[in-house]
Coordinates of C-alpha atoms in Angstrom, one line a residue:
M1338 CA 114.8 104.3 152.7
S1339 CA 115.0 107.5 150.4
S1340 CA 116.9 107.4 147.1
A1341 CA 119.6 109.2 146.5
P1342 CA 121.0 111.1 143.3
T1343 CA 122.5 108.6 140.5
E1344 CA 123.3 108.1 136.7
S1345 CA 119.3 107.0 136.7
S1346 CA 118.5 110.3 137.4
Q1347 CA 118.9 111.4 134.3
P1348 CA 114.9 111.9 132.7
A1349 CA 113.5 108.4 131.1
T1350 CA 112.9 108.7 127.7
D1351 CA 110.9 105.5 127.3
L1352 CA 108.7 103.1 129.2
R1353 CA 110.7 101.3 130.9
Q1354 CA 113.2 103.6 132.7
A1355 CA 110.0 106.3 133.3
Y1356 CA 108.7 103.2 136.0
R1357 CA 111.9 102.9 137.3
N1358 CA 112.4 106.8 137.7
C1359 CA 108.7 106.8 139.1
S1360 CA 109.4 105.1 142.4
P1361 CA 107.4 106.4 145.3
R1362 CA 110.7 106.5 147.6
P1363 CA 111.3 109.5 149.1
L1364 CA 113.8 111.8 147.9
R1365 CA 117.1 113.0 149.7
S1366 CA 117.2 116.6 150.3
D1367 CA 119.4 117.2 147.1
H1368 CA 118.3 115.3 144.8
P1369 CA 117.5 116.7 141.2
W1370 CA 113.9 115.4 141.2
Y1371 CA 112.6 117.8 144.0
T1372 CA 110.1 120.4 143.0
D1373 CA 108.3 122.5 145.7
L1374 CA 104.7 121.9 145.6
G1375 CA 104.3 124.7 148.3
A1376 CA 102.3 126.6 146.2
A1377 CA 99.5 123.9 145.6
R1378 CA 99.5 123.3 149.4
G1379 CA 98.4 126.2 150.3
G1380 CA 102.1 127.8 151.1
D1381 CA 105.6 126.6 151.8
L1382 CA 105.8 125.0 155.1
K1383 CA 109.1 125.0 155.2
P1384 CA 110.2 128.5 155.9
R1385 CA 107.5 128.7 159.0
I1386 CA 109.3 125.7 160.7
I1387 CA 112.3 127.1 160.0
Q1388 CA 111.4 130.4 161.8
R1389 CA 110.0 128.1 164.8
F1390 CA 113.8 127.0 165.3
E1391 CA 115.3 130.2 164.4
F1392 CA 113.5 131.8 167.2
K1393 CA 113.5 129.0 169.7
E1394 CA 116.1 129.8 173.0
T1395 CA 119.4 127.9 173.0
G1396 CA 118.4 124.5 174.3
V1397 CA 119.3 124.2 178.3
P1398 CA 119.4 121.0 180.2
G1399 CA 116.8 120.7 182.5
L1400 CA 114.7 123.6 181.1
R1401 CA 112.2 121.6 178.8
D1402 CA 110.6 124.7 177.5
T1403 CA 114.3 125.7 175.7
W1404 CA 113.9 122.6 173.0
M1405 CA 111.4 122.1 170.5
R1406 CA 108.7 119.7 170.3
L1407 CA 107.1 119.6 166.9
L1408 CA 104.8 117.8 165.0
L1409 CA 104.4 117.4 161.7
L1410 CA 101.4 115.8 160.2
G1411 CA 100.1 115.2 157.1
L1412 CA 98.3 112.0 155.4
R1413 CA 100.5 109.1 154.2
G1414 CA 101.9 109.3 150.8
S1415 CA 101.7 113.5 150.6
G1416 CA 105.7 113.9 150.5
K1417 CA 106.0 114.7 154.2
T1418 CA 109.4 112.5 154.1
T1419 CA 110.7 114.3 151.5
E1420 CA 109.9 118.0 153.2
I1421 CA 111.6 116.6 155.9
H1422 CA 115.1 115.7 154.5
R1423 CA 114.6 119.4 153.2
L1424 CA 114.2 120.8 156.2
A1425 CA 117.1 119.0 157.8
A1426 CA 119.1 120.0 155.2
E1427 CA 118.5 123.8 155.7
L1428 CA 119.0 123.3 159.2
R1429 CA 121.8 121.6 159.5
H1430 CA 124.2 125.5 159.7
R1431 CA 122.8 125.0 163.7
Y1432 CA 121.6 121.4 163.9
V1433 CA 122.9 118.3 163.8
V1434 CA 120.0 116.2 162.5
L1435 CA 119.4 112.4 163.5
Y1436 CA 116.8 111.4 161.4
L1437 CA 115.1 107.8 162.8
E1438 CA 112.2 105.7 160.7
A1439 CA 110.2 104.5 163.8
N1440 CA 109.3 101.5 161.7
T1441 CA 112.9 100.4 161.5
E1442 CA 114.1 101.4 164.7
L1443 CA 111.2 100.1 167.0
N1444 CA 108.8 97.1 166.9
A1445 CA 106.8 97.1 163.6
E1446 CA 104.0 96.7 165.3
D1447 CA 104.0 98.4 168.7
F1448 CA 105.9 100.0 170.9
D1449 CA 106.5 101.7 174.2
L1450 CA 107.7 104.7 175.5
S1451 CA 110.6 103.6 177.1
E1452 CA 111.0 101.7 173.6
L1453 CA 110.9 104.9 172.0
I1454 CA 113.2 106.9 174.7
L1455 CA 116.1 104.1 174.4
S1456 CA 115.8 103.9 170.6
I1457 CA 116.7 108.1 170.9
A1458 CA 119.4 107.7 173.1
V1459 CA 121.4 104.9 171.7
G1460 CA 120.6 106.5 168.3
V1461 CA 122.2 109.5 169.1
E1462 CA 125.3 107.8 170.3
R1463 CA 125.7 105.6 167.2
H1464 CA 124.8 108.7 165.1
M1465 CA 127.5 110.8 167.4
R1466 CA 130.0 107.9 166.4
E1467 CA 129.6 107.0 162.9
F1468 CA 128.7 110.1 161.4
E1469 CA 129.5 113.1 163.2
Q1470 CA 133.1 111.1 163.8
K1471 CA 132.3 112.5 167.7
P1472 CA 132.5 109.1 169.5
L1473 CA 131.3 109.8 173.3
P1474 CA 133.3 108.8 176.2
K1475 CA 132.2 105.4 177.0
E1476 CA 130.9 106.4 180.7
A1477 CA 128.1 108.5 178.8
L1478 CA 126.9 105.1 177.9
E1479 CA 127.3 102.6 180.4
G1480 CA 125.4 104.5 183.3
L1481 CA 122.1 103.8 181.1
Q1482 CA 123.6 100.4 180.5
R1483 CA 124.1 99.8 184.1
W1484 CA 120.5 100.9 184.9
F1485 CA 119.0 98.6 182.1
A1486 CA 121.2 95.6 183.1
K1487 CA 119.8 96.5 186.6
V1488 CA 116.3 96.7 185.8
T1489 CA 115.9 93.8 183.3
R1490 CA 118.2 91.5 185.8
E1491 CA 120.7 90.9 182.9
N1492 CA 124.1 89.3 182.4
I1493 CA 126.2 92.2 180.7
E1494 CA 129.0 90.1 179.1
E1495 CA 126.5 87.3 178.4
R1496 CA 124.5 89.5 175.8
V1497 CA 127.5 91.0 174.4
A1498 CA 129.3 87.6 173.9
Q1499 CA 126.1 86.2 172.2
V1500 CA 126.2 89.5 169.6
E1501 CA 129.7 88.8 169.0
V1502 CA 129.2 84.9 168.4
Q1503 CA 126.4 85.6 165.9
G1504 CA 128.4 88.2 164.2
K1505 CA 125.6 90.9 164.1
L1506 CA 127.9 93.8 165.1
T1507 CA 129.1 95.5 162.3
A1508 CA 130.4 98.5 163.9
E1509 CA 134.3 98.6 164.5
G1510 CA 135.2 100.0 167.2
A1511 CA 132.3 100.3 168.8
P1512 CA 132.8 100.2 172.7
L1513 CA 131.4 97.9 174.9
P1514 CA 127.6 99.2 175.9
A1515 CA 127.1 99.8 172.4
K1516 CA 127.5 96.3 171.8
Y1517 CA 125.5 95.7 174.4
F1518 CA 122.4 97.8 173.2
T1519 CA 122.7 96.9 169.2
S1520 CA 121.3 93.3 170.9
V1521 CA 119.0 95.0 173.2
L1522 CA 117.3 97.0 170.2
G1523 CA 117.3 94.3 168.0
M1524 CA 115.4 92.0 170.9
L1525 CA 112.9 94.4 171.2
K1526 CA 112.2 95.0 167.5
R1527 CA 110.6 91.6 167.5
T1528 CA 107.4 90.2 168.8
S1529 CA 108.5 87.6 171.9
T1530 CA 107.8 87.0 175.3
E1531 CA 111.4 88.0 176.5
R1532 CA 110.8 91.5 174.8
E1533 CA 107.5 91.5 176.9
K1534 CA 109.4 90.8 179.8
V1535 CA 111.6 93.5 179.1
V1536 CA 109.3 96.1 178.6
Q1537 CA 107.5 95.2 181.3
Q1538 CA 110.6 96.1 183.4
I1539 CA 111.9 99.0 182.0
R1540 CA 108.7 101.1 181.7
K1541 CA 108.2 100.9 185.3
Y1542 CA 110.6 103.8 186.1
P1543 CA 110.6 106.0 183.3
A1544 CA 111.6 109.0 185.0
E1545 CA 114.8 106.9 185.6
L1546 CA 115.1 106.0 181.9
V1547 CA 114.9 109.6 181.0
A1548 CA 117.7 110.6 183.5
Y1549 CA 120.1 108.4 182.1
A1550 CA 119.1 108.8 178.9
N1551 CA 119.8 112.6 179.3
D1552 CA 123.1 111.8 180.7
L1553 CA 123.8 110.4 177.2
L1554 CA 122.1 113.2 175.7
R1555 CA 124.3 115.9 177.3
A1556 CA 127.6 114.5 176.9
A1557 CA 126.7 114.4 172.6
Q1558 CA 125.7 117.8 172.9
E1559 CA 129.0 119.1 174.6
P1560 CA 131.4 118.8 172.0
L1561 CA 128.8 120.3 169.5
G1562 CA 129.5 124.2 170.5
D1563 CA 126.8 126.3 168.9
R1564 CA 124.9 123.7 167.3
E1565 CA 122.2 121.6 168.8
L1566 CA 120.9 117.9 168.4
L1567 CA 117.6 117.4 166.6
V1568 CA 116.3 114.0 166.2
V1569 CA 113.6 113.5 164.1
V1570 CA 111.4 110.1 164.2
D1571 CA 109.2 109.8 161.2
N1572 CA 106.7 107.1 159.8
L1573 CA 105.0 107.2 162.9
D1574 CA 101.8 107.3 161.3
R1575 CA 101.9 104.1 160.2
Y1576 CA 101.5 103.2 164.0
N1577 CA 97.7 102.6 165.5
P1578 CA 96.5 105.6 167.6
D1579 CA 96.2 104.1 170.4
T1580 CA 100.1 103.4 171.0
L1581 CA 100.9 107.0 170.1
D1582 CA 98.8 108.0 172.7
R1583 CA 100.3 106.4 175.1
C1584 CA 103.7 107.5 174.3
M1585 CA 102.9 111.1 173.5
S1586 CA 99.7 112.3 175.3
A1587 CA 99.6 109.7 178.0
G1588 CA 103.9 109.9 178.0
A1589 CA 104.4 113.3 176.9
E1590 CA 105.7 114.7 180.8
H1591 CA 108.7 112.1 180.0
L1592 CA 109.0 112.8 176.2
Q1593 CA 109.3 116.2 177.0
S1594 CA 111.9 116.1 179.5
L1595 CA 114.3 115.1 177.0
D1596 CA 117.0 117.7 176.6
V1597 CA 117.1 117.3 172.7
N1598 CA 115.2 119.0 170.3
L1599 CA 112.4 116.7 168.9
I1600 CA 110.1 116.2 165.6
F1601 CA 107.6 113.3 165.6
T1602 CA 105.2 112.6 162.5
P1603 CA 102.3 111.2 164.2
P1604 CA 99.1 109.8 162.5
V1605 CA 96.5 112.8 161.9
S1606 CA 93.5 110.8 163.3
L1607 CA 95.3 111.4 167.0
L1608 CA 95.1 114.8 166.3
L1609 CA 91.5 114.8 165.1
D1610 CA 90.2 112.3 168.0
P1611 CA 92.4 112.8 171.3
R1612 CA 92.5 109.5 173.2
S1613 CA 93.7 111.7 176.2
E1614 CA 95.3 115.2 176.3
P1615 CA 94.9 117.0 173.1
L1616 CA 98.4 116.8 170.9
N1617 CA 98.2 120.3 170.1
N1618 CA 98.0 121.1 173.8
L1619 CA 101.4 119.2 174.5
Y1620 CA 103.1 120.4 171.1
Q1621 CA 103.8 122.2 168.9
T1622 CA 101.8 121.2 165.7
E1623 CA 102.5 121.9 161.8
F1624 CA 100.1 120.6 159.0
M1625 CA 101.0 119.4 155.3
F1626 CA 98.2 119.1 153.1
T1627 CA 97.7 117.0 149.9
P1628 CA 98.6 119.7 146.8
A1629 CA 95.1 121.0 145.6
L1630 CA 94.1 120.5 142.3
R1631 CA 91.2 122.6 142.3
R1632 CA 89.3 124.9 144.6
A1633 CA 86.5 122.9 146.4
D1634 CA 83.7 124.1 144.5
D1635 CA 85.2 123.3 141.3
P1636 CA 84.0 120.1 139.2
P1637 CA 85.8 117.3 140.7
D1638 CA 87.8 116.4 137.7
T1639 CA 88.9 119.7 137.7
V1640 CA 93.0 120.4 137.2
D1641 CA 93.8 124.0 137.6
E1642 CA 97.0 126.1 138.1
P1643 CA 99.7 126.0 139.6
A1644 CA 99.0 122.8 140.6
R1645 CA 99.0 121.5 136.9
G1646 CA 102.2 123.4 136.2
L1647 CA 104.2 122.2 139.2
F1648 CA 103.2 119.0 138.7
R1649 CA 104.6 119.0 135.2
E1650 CA 107.6 120.3 136.4
A1651 CA 107.8 117.3 138.9
L1652 CA 107.5 114.5 136.2
S1653 CA 109.9 116.4 133.6
K1654 CA 112.6 115.5 136.3
R1655 CA 111.8 112.3 136.1
M1656 CA 110.8 111.7 132.2
D1657 CA 110.6 113.6 128.9
L1658 CA 107.1 113.8 128.4
E1659 CA 107.2 114.4 124.8
A1660 CA 109.3 110.7 124.5
V1661 CA 107.4 108.7 127.2
F1662 CA 103.6 110.0 126.9
A1663 CA 101.7 110.1 123.3
N1664 CA 99.8 113.4 124.4
P1665 CA 101.6 115.0 127.3
D1666 CA 98.7 117.4 128.0
A1667 CA 95.8 114.8 128.2
V1668 CA 97.7 112.0 130.0
L1669 CA 98.9 114.4 132.6
D1670 CA 95.8 115.7 133.0
R1671 CA 94.5 112.5 133.3
V1672 CA 96.8 110.7 135.8
L1673 CA 96.2 113.9 138.2
Q1674 CA 92.3 113.7 138.0
H1675 CA 92.8 109.6 139.2
T1676 CA 95.2 110.4 142.0
G1677 CA 93.7 114.1 143.4
G1678 CA 97.2 115.2 144.1
S1679 CA 98.6 112.2 146.4
L1680 CA 102.3 112.0 145.3
R1681 CA 102.6 108.5 146.2
D1682 CA 99.4 107.8 144.4
L1683 CA 100.7 109.3 141.4
M1684 CA 103.9 107.8 141.1
E1685 CA 102.3 104.1 141.8
H1686 CA 99.3 105.2 139.0
L1687 CA 101.8 105.8 136.7
R1688 CA 103.9 102.5 137.2
E1689 CA 100.9 100.6 137.0
A1690 CA 99.9 102.4 133.7
F1691 CA 103.6 101.8 132.2
V1692 CA 103.4 97.8 133.1
L1693 CA 99.9 97.9 130.9
A1694 CA 100.9 100.2 128.6
Q1695 CA 99.7 99.0 125.0
G1696 CA 102.4 100.6 122.9
P1697 CA 106.0 102.7 123.2
K1698 CA 104.2 105.5 124.7
L1699 CA 101.9 106.1 127.6
T1700 CA 98.1 107.1 126.8
V1701 CA 95.2 108.0 128.2
A1702 CA 93.6 104.4 128.1
D1703 CA 96.6 103.4 129.7
V1704 CA 96.3 105.4 132.2
D1705 CA 92.4 104.7 132.4
A1706 CA 93.4 100.9 132.7
A1707 CA 95.4 101.2 135.6
L1708 CA 92.5 103.3 137.6
H1709 CA 90.5 99.9 136.8
K1710 CA 93.4 97.5 138.4
R1711 CA 93.7 99.8 141.5
V1712 CA 90.7 100.4 142.5
G1713 CA 89.2 96.9 142.6
I1714 CA 90.6 96.1 146.6
I1715 CA 89.4 99.0 147.5
R1716 CA 85.9 98.6 146.1
D1717 CA 85.8 95.4 148.5
Q1718 CA 87.0 97.7 151.2
V1719 CA 84.5 100.0 150.6
R1720 CA 81.5 97.3 150.2
I1721 CA 82.5 95.4 153.3
S1722 CA 82.7 98.8 155.3
G1723 CA 79.5 100.0 154.5
K1724 CA 80.6 103.7 154.4
A1725 CA 79.5 104.6 150.7
E1726 CA 76.8 106.7 151.9
L1727 CA 78.8 108.4 154.6
L1728 CA 82.1 109.1 151.8
A1729 CA 79.2 110.5 149.4
A1730 CA 78.4 112.8 152.6
I1731 CA 81.7 113.9 152.8
E1732 CA 82.3 114.7 149.1
R1733 CA 79.3 116.7 149.0
T1734 CA 80.6 118.8 152.3
H1735 CA 83.9 118.9 151.6
S1736 CA 84.2 118.6 155.6
L1737 CA 84.3 115.4 158.2
P1738 CA 81.0 114.4 159.8
E1739 CA 80.4 114.8 163.4
G1740 CA 81.9 111.8 165.5
T1741 CA 84.6 109.2 165.1
E1742 CA 83.6 107.6 161.9
A1743 CA 85.5 109.1 159.3
L1744 CA 88.7 108.5 160.9
Q1745 CA 89.5 105.3 159.8
L1746 CA 88.8 106.2 156.2
L1747 CA 91.0 109.5 156.4
Y1748 CA 94.0 106.4 157.7
R1749 CA 93.2 104.5 154.7
R1750 CA 93.6 107.7 152.3
Y1751 CA 89.9 107.1 151.4
I1752 CA 89.6 110.9 152.0
L1753 CA 92.1 113.6 151.2
K1754 CA 92.8 117.1 153.1
Y1755 CA 93.5 120.3 151.3
N1756 CA 94.5 123.4 152.1
G1757 CA 92.6 127.1 152.0
E1758 CA 89.8 126.7 154.5
E1759 CA 91.0 123.3 154.8
W1760 CA 88.8 121.3 153.2
Y1761 CA 88.2 117.8 152.4
A1762 CA 87.4 115.5 149.4
L1763 CA 87.2 111.9 148.5
H1764 CA 90.6 110.5 147.0
P1765 CA 89.4 109.6 143.2
Y1766 CA 89.7 106.4 143.3
V1767 CA 86.9 106.0 146.1
R1768 CA 84.8 108.6 144.0
S1769 CA 85.3 106.3 141.1
L1770 CA 83.2 103.7 142.7
P1771 CA 79.5 103.0 141.5
E1772 CA 78.8 102.2 145.5
V1773 CA 79.9 105.8 146.1
Q1774 CA 78.3 107.3 143.1
R1775 CA 75.0 106.0 143.8
F1776 CA 74.5 108.3 146.2
L1777 CA 76.5 111.5 144.8
G1778 CA 74.1 113.8 142.7
P1779 CA 75.5 115.2 139.7
K1780 CA 77.5 118.0 140.8
T1781 CA 80.0 115.8 142.6
S1782 CA 80.1 113.0 140.6
A1783 CA 82.9 112.4 138.0
S1784 CA 82.8 114.0 134.5

């Protein structure tokens, strides 16, 4: 869920409102709090992605190379979703953009390739009807409905009647097939025996599913004129990499046969440690780096420009720093030192500090108190993992070691990936732990 501009978008002047203004939710494309952190990331990613879309050929049904298949990768909490919203806004002159959150459209724990394809197709129908005010011909969805019911041996009328009796359908005027898939997708989100049986059936016929999905996608494309459909499936990095490998590597042949432009956000670890075919061999890829506060050879507590200025600008849009921080420069530097450029952790750390604040303004001591509160669970996790020495080695070398041991640490955001020559460093929370400090020399210990 993303935040939209409201009256509370005004800069906060007290701790209570500052807490509310530091929600880590992604920002909508037109939100007044947005600040472009591209200079601290090593360059603005957005123009390069837009150029890819501007240069590509017009999408032609049946010609897979004419449709965009782009992976946007980055560590969770790096600001990916906010940048996706900005990108979508800039592409809308040529593309009709449908944004889907995988964890709300699909089962939150696991999903199959067939479920992903079905969600994309049904999501397009819903978007065209509800947001573009261009409902598809009834028959565009009926073919997919009849195929699904045949494969799963379902009674269409019974499922639709069940939905209407339970009052789950809120889309007034939705055609019968849309009502049917409202129930189907709701069932697929739940972990149940029914879901397992259905998925086992539809996964047997991926080519047929793609063919019927393409009938729907082509019908959706027809009234758009020169504009093309673009579907963004976000939050895929919240899933186990094995799930994404089955869909995006093993299932690439079928995903790439869809007559629609696609952007996916798979986990970084799947790119670095492919289970089968490497993703960069199958898709165009772009990586969003964590905003860097320093260079690799700087002391770990360094906060350099332009990062300091950019983060000051970003926070100044959410709060009056003079009114909220007791010493704006010192408090800003300290919270940046503790969060390492991670946008989500910056916001969550500040919220924790606001709660712990001992006075009307936030102090350096409050920011430090929030650090001790936030690292407790991480410390236990590092102890149990037995990876303190490995973590220290990554901090010293600014690179990942051979093997796959570090990938889980990257997924947990113990490690941050920065720009320039693409160097790595420990998240300051992790670097501050005594277990890690024991293996670090004086040059890499926190000052």
